[in-house]
PDB file of N, CA and C in Angstrom:
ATOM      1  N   UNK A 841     -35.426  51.700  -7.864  1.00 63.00           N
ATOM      2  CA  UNK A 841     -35.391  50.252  -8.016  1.00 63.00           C
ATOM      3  C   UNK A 841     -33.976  49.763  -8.321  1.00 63.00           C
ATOM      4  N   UNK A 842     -33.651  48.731  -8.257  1.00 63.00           N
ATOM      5  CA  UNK A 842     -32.203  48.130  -7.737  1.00 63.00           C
ATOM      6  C   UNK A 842     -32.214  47.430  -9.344  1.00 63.00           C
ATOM      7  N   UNK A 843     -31.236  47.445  -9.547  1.00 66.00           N
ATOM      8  CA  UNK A 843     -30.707  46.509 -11.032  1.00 66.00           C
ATOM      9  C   UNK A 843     -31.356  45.257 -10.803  1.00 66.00           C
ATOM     10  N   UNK A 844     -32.056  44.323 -11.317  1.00 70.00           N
ATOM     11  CA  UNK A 844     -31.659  42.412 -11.746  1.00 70.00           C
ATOM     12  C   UNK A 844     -30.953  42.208 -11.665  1.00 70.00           C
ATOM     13  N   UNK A 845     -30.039  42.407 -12.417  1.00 71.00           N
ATOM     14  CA  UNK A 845     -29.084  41.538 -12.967  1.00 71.00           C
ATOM     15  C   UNK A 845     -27.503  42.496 -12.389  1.00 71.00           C
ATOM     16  N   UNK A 846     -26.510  41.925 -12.681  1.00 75.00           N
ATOM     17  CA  UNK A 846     -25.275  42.882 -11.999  1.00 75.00           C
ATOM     18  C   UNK A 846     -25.039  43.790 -13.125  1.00 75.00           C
ATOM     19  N   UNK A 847     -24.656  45.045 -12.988  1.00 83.00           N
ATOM     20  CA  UNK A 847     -24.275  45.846 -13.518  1.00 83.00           C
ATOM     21  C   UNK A 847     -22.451  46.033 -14.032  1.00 83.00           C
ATOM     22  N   UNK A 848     -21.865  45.286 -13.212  1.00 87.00           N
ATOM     23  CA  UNK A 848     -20.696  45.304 -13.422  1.00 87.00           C
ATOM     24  C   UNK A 848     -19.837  43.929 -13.628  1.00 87.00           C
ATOM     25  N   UNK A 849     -18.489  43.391 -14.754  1.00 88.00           N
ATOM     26  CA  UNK A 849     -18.264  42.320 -14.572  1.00 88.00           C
ATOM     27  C   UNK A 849     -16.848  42.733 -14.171  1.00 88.00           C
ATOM     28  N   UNK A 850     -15.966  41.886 -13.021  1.00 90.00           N
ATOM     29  CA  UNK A 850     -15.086  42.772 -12.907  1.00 90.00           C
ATOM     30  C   UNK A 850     -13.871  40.860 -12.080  1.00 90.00           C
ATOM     31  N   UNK A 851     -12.877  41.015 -12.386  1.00 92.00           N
ATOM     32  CA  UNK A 851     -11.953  39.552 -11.861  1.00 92.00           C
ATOM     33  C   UNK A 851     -11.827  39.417 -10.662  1.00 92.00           C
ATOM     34  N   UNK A 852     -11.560  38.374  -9.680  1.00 90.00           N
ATOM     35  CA  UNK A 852     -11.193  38.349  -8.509  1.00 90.00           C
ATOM     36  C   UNK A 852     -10.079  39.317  -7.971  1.00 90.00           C
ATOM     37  N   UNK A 853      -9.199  39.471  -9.157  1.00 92.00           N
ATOM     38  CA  UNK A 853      -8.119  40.030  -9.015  1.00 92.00           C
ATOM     39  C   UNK A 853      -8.259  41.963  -9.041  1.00 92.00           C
ATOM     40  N   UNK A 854      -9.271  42.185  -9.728  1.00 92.00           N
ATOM     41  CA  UNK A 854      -9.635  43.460  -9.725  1.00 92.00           C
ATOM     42  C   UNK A 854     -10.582  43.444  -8.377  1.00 92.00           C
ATOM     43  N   UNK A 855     -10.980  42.939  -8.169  1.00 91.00           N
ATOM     44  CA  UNK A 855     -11.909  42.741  -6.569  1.00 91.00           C
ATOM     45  C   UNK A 855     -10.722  43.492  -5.640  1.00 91.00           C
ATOM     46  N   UNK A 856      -9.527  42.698  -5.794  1.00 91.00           N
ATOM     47  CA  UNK A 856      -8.732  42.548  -4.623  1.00 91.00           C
ATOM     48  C   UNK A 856      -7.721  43.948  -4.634  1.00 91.00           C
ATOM     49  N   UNK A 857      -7.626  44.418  -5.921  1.00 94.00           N
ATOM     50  CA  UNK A 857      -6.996  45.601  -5.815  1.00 94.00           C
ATOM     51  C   UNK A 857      -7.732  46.780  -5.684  1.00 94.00           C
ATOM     52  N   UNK A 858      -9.027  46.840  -5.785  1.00 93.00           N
ATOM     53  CA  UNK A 858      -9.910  47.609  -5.346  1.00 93.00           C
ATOM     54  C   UNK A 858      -9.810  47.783  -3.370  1.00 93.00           C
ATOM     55  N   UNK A 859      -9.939  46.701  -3.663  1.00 93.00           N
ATOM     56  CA  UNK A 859     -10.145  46.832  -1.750  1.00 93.00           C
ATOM     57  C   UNK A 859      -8.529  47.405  -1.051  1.00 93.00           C
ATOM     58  N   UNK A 860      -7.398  46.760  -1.967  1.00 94.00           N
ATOM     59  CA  UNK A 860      -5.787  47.033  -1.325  1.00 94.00           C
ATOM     60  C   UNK A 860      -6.051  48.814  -1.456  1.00 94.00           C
ATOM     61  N   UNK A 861      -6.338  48.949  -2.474  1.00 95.00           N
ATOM     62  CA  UNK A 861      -6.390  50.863  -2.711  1.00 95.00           C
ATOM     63  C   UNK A 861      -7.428  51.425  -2.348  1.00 95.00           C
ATOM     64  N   UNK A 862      -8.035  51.006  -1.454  1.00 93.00           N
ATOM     65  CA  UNK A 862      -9.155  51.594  -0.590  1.00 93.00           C
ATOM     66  C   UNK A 862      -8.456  51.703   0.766  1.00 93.00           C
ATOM     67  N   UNK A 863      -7.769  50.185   1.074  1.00 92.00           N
ATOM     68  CA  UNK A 863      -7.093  50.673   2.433  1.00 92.00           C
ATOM     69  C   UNK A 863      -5.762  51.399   2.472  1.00 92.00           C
ATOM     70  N   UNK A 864      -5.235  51.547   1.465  1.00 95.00           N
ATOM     71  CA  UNK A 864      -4.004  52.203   1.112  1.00 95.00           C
ATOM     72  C   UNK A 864      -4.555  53.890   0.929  1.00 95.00           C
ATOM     73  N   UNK A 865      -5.495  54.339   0.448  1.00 95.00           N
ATOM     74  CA  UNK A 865      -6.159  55.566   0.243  1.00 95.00           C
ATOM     75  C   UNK A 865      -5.985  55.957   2.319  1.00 95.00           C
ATOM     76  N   UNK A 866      -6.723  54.672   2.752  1.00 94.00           N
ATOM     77  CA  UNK A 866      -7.079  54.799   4.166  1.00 94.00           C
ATOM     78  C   UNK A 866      -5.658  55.854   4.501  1.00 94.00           C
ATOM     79  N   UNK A 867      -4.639  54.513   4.802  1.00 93.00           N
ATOM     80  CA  UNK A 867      -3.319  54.934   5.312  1.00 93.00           C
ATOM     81  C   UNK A 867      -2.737  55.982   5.265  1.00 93.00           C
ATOM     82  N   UNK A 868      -3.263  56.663   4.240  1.00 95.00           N
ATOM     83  CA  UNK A 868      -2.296  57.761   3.691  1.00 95.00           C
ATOM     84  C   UNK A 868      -2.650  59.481   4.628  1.00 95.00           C
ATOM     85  N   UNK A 869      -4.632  58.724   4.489  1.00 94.00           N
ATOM     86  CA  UNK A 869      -5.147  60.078   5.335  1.00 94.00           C
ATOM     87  C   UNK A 869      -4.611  59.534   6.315  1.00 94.00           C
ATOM     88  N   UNK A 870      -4.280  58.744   7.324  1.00 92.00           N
ATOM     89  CA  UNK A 870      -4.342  58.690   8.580  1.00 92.00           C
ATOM     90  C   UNK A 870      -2.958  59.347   9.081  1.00 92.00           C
ATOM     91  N   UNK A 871      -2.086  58.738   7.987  1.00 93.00           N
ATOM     92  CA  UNK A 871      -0.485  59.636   8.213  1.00 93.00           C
ATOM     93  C   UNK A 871      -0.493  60.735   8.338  1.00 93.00           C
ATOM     94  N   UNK A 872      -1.471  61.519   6.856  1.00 94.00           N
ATOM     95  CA  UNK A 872      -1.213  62.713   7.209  1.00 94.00           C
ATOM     96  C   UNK A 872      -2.002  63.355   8.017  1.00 94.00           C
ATOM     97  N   UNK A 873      -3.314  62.831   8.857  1.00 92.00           N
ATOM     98  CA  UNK A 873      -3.581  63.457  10.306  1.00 92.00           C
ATOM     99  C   UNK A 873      -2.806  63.058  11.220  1.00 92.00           C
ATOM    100  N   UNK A 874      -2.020  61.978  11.233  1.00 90.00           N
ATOM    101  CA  UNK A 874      -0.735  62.214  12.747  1.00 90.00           C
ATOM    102  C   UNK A 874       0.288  62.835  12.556  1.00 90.00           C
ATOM    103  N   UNK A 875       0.794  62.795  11.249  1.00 93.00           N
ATOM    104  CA  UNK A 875       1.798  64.040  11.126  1.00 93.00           C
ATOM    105  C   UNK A 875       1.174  65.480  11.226  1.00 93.00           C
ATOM    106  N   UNK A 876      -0.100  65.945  10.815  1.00 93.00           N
ATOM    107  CA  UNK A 876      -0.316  67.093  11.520  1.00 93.00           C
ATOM    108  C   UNK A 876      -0.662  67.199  13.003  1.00 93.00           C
ATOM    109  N   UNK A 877      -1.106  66.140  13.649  1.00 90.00           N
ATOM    110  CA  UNK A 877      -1.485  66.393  14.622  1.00 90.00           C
ATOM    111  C   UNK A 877       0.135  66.086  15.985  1.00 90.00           C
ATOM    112  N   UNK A 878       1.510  65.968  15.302  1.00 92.00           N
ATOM    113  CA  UNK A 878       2.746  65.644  15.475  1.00 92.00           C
ATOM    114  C   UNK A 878       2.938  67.381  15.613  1.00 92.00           C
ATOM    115  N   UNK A 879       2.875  67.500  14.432  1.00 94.00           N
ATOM    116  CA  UNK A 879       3.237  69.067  13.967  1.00 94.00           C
ATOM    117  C   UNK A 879       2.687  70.158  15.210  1.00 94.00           C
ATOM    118  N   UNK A 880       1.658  69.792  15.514  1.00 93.00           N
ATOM    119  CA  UNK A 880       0.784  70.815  16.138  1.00 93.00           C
ATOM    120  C   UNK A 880       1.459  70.839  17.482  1.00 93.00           C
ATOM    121  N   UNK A 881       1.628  69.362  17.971  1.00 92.00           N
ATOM    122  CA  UNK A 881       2.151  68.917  19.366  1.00 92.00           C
ATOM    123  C   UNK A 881       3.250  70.189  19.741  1.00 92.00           C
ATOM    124  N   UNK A 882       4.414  69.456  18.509  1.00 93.00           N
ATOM    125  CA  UNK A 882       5.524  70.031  18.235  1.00 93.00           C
ATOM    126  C   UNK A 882       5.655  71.942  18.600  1.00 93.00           C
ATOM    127  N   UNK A 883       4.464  72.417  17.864  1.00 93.00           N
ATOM    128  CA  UNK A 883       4.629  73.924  18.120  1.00 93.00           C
ATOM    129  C   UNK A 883       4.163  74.231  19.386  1.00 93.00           C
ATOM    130  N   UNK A 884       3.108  73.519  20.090  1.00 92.00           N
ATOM    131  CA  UNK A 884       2.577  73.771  20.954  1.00 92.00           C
ATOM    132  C   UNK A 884       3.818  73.593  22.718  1.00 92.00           C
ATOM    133  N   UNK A 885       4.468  72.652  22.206  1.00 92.00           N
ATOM    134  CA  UNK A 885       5.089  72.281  23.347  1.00 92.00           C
ATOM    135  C   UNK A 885       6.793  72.908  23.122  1.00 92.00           C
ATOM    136  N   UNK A 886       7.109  73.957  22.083  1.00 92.00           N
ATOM    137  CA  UNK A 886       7.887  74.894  21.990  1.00 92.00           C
ATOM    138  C   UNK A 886       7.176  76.395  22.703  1.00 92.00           C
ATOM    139  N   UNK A 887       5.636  76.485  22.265  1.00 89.00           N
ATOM    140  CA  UNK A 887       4.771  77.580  22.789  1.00 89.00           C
ATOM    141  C   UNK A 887       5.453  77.165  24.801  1.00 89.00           C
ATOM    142  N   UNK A 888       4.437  76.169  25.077  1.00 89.00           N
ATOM    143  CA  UNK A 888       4.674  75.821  26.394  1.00 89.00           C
ATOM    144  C   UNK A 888       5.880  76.043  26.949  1.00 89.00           C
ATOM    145  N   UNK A 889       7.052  75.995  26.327  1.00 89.00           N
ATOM    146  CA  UNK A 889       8.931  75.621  26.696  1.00 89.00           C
ATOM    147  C   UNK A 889       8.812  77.356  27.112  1.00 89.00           C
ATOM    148  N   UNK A 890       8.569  77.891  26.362  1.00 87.00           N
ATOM    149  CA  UNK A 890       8.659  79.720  26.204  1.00 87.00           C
ATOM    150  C   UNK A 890       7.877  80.103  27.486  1.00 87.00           C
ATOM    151  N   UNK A 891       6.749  79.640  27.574  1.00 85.00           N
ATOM    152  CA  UNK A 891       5.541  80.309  28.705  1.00 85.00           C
ATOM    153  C   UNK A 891       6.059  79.539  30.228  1.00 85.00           C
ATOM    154  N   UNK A 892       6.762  78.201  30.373  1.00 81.00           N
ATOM    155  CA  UNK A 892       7.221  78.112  31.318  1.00 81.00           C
ATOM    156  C   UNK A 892       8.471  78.869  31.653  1.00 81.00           C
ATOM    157  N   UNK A 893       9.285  79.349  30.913  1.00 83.00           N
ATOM    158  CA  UNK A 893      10.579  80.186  31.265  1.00 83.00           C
ATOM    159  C   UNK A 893       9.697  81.490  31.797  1.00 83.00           C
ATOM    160  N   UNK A 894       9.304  82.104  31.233  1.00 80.00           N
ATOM    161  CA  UNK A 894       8.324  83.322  31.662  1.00 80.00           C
ATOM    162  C   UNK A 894       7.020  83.516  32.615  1.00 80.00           C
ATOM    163  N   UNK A 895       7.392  81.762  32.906  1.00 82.00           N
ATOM    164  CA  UNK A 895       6.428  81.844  34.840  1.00 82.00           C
ATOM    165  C   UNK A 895       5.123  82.177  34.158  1.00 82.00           C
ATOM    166  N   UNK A 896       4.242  81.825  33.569  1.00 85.00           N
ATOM    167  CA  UNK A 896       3.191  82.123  33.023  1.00 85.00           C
ATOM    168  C   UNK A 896       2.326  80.777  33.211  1.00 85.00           C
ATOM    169  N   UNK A 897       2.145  80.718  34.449  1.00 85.00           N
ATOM    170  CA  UNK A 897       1.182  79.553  34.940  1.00 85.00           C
ATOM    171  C   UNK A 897      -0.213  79.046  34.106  1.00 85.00           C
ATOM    172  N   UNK A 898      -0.978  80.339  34.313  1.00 87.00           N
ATOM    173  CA  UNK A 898      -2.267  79.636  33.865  1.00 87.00           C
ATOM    174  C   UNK A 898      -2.232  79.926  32.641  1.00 87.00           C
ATOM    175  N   UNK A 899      -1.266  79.991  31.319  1.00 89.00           N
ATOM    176  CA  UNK A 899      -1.236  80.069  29.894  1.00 89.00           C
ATOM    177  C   UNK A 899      -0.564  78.514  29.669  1.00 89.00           C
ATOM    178  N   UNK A 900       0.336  77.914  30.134  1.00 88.00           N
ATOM    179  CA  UNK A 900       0.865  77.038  30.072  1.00 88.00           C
ATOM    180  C   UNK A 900      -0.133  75.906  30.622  1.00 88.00           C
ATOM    181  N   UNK A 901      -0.386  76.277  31.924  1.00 89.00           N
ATOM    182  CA  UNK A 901      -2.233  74.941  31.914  1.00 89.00           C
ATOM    183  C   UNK A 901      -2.983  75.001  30.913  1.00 89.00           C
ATOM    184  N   UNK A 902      -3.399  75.904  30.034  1.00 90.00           N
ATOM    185  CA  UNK A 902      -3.919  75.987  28.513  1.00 90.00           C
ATOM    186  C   UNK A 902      -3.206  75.460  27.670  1.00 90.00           C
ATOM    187  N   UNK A 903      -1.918  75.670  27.725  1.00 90.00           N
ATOM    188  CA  UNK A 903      -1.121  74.700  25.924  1.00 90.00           C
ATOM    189  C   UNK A 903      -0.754  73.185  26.938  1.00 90.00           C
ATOM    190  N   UNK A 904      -1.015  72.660  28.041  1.00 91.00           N
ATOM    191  CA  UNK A 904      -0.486  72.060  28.043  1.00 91.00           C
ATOM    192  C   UNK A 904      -1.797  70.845  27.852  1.00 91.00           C
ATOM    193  N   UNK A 905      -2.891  71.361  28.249  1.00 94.00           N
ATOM    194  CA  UNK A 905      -4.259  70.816  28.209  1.00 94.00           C
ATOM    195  C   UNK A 905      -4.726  70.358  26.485  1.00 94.00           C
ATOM    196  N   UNK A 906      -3.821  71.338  25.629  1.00 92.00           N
ATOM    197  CA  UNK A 906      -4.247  71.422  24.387  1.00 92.00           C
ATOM    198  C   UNK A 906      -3.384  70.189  23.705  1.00 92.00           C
ATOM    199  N   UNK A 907      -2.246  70.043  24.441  1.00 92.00           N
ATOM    200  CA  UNK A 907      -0.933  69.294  24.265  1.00 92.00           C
ATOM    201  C   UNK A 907      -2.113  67.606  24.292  1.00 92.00           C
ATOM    202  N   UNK A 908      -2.618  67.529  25.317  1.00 93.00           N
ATOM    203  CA  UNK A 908      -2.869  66.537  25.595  1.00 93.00           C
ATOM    204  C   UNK A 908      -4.265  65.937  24.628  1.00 93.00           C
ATOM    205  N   UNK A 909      -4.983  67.013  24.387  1.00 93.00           N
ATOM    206  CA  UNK A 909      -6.275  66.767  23.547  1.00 93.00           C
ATOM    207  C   UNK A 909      -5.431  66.265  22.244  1.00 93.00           C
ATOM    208  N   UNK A 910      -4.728  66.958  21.597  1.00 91.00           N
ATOM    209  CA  UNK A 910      -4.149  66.545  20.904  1.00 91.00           C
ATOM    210  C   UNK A 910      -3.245  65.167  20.367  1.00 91.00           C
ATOM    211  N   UNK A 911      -2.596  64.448  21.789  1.00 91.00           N
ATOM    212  CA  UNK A 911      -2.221  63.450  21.706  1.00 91.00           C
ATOM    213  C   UNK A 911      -3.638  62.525  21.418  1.00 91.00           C
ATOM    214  N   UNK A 912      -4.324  62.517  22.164  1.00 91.00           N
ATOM    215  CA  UNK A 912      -5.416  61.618  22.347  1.00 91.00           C
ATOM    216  C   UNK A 912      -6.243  61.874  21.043  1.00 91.00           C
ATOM    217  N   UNK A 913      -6.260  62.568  19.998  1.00 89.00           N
ATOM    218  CA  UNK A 913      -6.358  62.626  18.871  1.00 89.00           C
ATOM    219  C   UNK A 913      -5.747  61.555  17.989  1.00 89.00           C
ATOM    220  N   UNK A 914      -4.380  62.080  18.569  1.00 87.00           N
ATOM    221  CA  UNK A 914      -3.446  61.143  17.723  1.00 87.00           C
ATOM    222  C   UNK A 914      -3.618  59.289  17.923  1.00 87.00           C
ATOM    223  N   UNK A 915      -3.697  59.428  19.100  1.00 86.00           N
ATOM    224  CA  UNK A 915      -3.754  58.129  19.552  1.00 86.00           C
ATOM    225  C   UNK A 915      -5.146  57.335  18.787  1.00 86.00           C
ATOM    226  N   UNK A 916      -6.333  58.581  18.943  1.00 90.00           N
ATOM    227  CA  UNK A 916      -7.778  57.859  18.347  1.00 90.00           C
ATOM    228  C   UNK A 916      -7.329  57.594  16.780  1.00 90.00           C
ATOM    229  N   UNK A 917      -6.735  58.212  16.269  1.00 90.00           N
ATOM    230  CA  UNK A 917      -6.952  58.294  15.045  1.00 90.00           C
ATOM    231  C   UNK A 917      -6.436  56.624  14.204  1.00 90.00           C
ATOM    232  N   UNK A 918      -5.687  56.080  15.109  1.00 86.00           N
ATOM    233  CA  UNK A 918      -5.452  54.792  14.663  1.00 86.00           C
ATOM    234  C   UNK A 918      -6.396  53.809  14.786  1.00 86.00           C
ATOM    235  N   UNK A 919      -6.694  54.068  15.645  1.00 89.00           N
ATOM    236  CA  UNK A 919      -8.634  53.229  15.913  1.00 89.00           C
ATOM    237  C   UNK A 919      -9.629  53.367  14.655  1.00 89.00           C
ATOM    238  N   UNK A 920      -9.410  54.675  14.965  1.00 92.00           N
ATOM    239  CA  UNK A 920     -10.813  55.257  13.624  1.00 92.00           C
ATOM    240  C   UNK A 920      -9.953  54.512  12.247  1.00 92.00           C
ATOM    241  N   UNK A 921      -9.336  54.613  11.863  1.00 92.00           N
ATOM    242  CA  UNK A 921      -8.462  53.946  10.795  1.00 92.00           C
ATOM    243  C   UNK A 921      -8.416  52.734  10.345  1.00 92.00           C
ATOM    244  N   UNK A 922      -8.599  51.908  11.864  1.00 91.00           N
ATOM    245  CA  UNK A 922      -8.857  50.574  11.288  1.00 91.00           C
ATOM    246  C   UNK A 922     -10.433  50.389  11.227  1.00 91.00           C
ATOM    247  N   UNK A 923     -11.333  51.312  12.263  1.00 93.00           N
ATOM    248  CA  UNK A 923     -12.568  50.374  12.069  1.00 93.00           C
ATOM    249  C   UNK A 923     -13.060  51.228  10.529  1.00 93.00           C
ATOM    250  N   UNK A 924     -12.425  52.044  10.100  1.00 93.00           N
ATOM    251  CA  UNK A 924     -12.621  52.634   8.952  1.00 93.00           C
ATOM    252  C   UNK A 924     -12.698  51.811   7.334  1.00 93.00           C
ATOM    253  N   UNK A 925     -11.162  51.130   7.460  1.00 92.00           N
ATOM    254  CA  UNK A 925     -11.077  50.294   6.910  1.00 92.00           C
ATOM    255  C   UNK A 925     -12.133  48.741   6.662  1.00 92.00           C
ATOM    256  N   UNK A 926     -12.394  47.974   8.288  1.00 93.00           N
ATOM    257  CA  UNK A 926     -13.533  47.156   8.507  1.00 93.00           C
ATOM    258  C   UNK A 926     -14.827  47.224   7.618  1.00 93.00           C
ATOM    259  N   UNK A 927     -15.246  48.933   7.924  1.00 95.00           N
ATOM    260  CA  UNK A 927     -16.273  49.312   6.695  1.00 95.00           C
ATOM    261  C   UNK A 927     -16.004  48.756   5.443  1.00 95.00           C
ATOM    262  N   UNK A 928     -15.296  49.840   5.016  1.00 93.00           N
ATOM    263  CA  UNK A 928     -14.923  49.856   3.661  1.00 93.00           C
ATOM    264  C   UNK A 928     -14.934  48.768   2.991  1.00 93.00           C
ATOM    265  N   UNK A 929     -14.172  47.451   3.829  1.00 91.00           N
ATOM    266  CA  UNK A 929     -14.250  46.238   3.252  1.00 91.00           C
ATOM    267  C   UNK A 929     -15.792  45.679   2.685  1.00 91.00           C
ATOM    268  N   UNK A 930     -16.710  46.001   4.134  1.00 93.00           N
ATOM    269  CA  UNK A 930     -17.789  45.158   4.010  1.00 93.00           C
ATOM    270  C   UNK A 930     -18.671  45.948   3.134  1.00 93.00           C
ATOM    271  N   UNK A 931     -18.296  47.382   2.671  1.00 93.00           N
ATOM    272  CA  UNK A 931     -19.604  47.997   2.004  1.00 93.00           C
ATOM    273  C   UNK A 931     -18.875  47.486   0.527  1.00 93.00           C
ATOM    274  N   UNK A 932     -17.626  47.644  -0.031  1.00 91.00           N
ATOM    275  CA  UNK A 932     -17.560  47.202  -1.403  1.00 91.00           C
ATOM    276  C   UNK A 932     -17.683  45.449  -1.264  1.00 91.00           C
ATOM    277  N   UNK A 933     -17.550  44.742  -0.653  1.00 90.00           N
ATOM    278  CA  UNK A 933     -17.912  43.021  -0.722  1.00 90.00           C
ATOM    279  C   UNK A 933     -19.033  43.473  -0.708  1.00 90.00           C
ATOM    280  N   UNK A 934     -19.771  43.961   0.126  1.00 90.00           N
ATOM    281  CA  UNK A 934     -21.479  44.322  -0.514  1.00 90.00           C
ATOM    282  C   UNK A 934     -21.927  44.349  -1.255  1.00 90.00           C
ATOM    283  N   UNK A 935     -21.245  45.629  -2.437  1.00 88.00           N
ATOM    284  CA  UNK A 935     -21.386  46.090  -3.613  1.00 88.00           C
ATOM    285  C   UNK A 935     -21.112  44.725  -4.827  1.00 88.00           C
ATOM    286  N   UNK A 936     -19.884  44.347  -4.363  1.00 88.00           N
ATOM    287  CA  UNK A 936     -19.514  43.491  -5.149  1.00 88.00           C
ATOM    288  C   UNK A 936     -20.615  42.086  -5.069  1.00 88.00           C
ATOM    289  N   UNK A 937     -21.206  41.726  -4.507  1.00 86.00           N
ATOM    290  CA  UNK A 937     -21.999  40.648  -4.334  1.00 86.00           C
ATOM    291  C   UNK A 937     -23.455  41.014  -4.788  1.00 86.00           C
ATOM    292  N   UNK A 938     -23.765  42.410  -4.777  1.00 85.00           N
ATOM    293  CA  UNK A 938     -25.063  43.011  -5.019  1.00 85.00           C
ATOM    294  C   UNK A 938     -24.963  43.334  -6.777  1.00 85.00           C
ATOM    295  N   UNK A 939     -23.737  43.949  -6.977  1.00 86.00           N
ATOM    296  CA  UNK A 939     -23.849  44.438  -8.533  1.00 86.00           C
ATOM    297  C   UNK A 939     -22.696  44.132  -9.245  1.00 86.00           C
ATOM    298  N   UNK A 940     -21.872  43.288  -8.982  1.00 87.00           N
ATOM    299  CA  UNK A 940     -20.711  42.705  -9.620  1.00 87.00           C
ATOM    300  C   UNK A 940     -20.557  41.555 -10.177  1.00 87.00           C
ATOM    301  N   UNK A 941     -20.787  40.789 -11.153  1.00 86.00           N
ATOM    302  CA  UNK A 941     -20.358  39.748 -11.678  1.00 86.00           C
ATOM    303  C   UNK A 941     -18.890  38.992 -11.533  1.00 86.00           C
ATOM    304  N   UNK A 942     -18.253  38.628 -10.642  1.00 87.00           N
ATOM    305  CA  UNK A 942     -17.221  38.407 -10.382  1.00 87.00           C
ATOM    306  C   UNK A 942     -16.557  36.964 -11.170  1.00 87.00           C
ATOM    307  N   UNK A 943     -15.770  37.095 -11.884  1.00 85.00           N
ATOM    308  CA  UNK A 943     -15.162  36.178 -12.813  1.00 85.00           C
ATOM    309  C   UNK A 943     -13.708  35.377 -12.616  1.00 85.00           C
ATOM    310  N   UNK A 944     -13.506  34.357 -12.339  1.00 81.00           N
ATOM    311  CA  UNK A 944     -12.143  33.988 -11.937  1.00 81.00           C
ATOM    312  C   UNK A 944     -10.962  34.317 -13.203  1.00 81.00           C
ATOM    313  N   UNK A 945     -11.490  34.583 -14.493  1.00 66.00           N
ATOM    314  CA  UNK A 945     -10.380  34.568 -15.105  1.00 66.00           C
ATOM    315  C   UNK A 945      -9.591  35.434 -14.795  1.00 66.00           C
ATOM    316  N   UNK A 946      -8.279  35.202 -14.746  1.00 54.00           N
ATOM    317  CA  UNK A 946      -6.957  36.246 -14.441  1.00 54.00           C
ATOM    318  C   UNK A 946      -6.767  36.713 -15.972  1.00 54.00           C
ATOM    319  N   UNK A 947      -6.841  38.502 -16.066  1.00 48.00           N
ATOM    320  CA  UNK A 947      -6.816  38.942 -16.520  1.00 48.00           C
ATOM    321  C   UNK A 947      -5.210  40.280 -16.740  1.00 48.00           C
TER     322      UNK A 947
END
């Protein structure tokens, strides 16, 4: 069973830094999956530099295939990031409207 009454009393201003450090939490994973997924590129397309000097055809159609899954990783991952964020917003305004007492005094 769901509370009556709100469980929490909390300022506009604490509202708002809740939500900034939710999408700031966001940002941080998302950096550090494109910097790994940078990183990976990076070794992979030194792997590839090596296997094309050494005429190694169908190993290099493999890193280069991997090269590319990888970008398109990178590329999704900014998508997923924002509609990530979109959530996030609407499930704590949720929360906040369902179990928050929200108070204008600046605190």
């Amino acid at each position: 069973p769901l509370p009556s009454a709100p469980i929490i009393r909390l300022s506009r201003e604490e509202c708002k830094d809740m939500l900034e450090e939710c999408k700031k939490t966001i940002d941080k994973q998302a950096a550090t999956q494109k910097e790994n997924a940078m990183a990976a590129i990076s070794k992979f397309e030194e792997k590839l530099k090596a296997l094309d000097e050494d005429k190694k055809q169908a190993e290099a159609r493999k890193v280069r295939n991997v090269i590319r899954r990888l970008e398109k990783r990178r590329a999704g991952i900014q998508r997923k990031t924002d509609e990530l964020k979109v959530n996030v917003v609407g499930w704590l305004e949720s929360f906040f409207k369902s179990y928050a007492e929200i108070r204008d005094d600046e605190k």
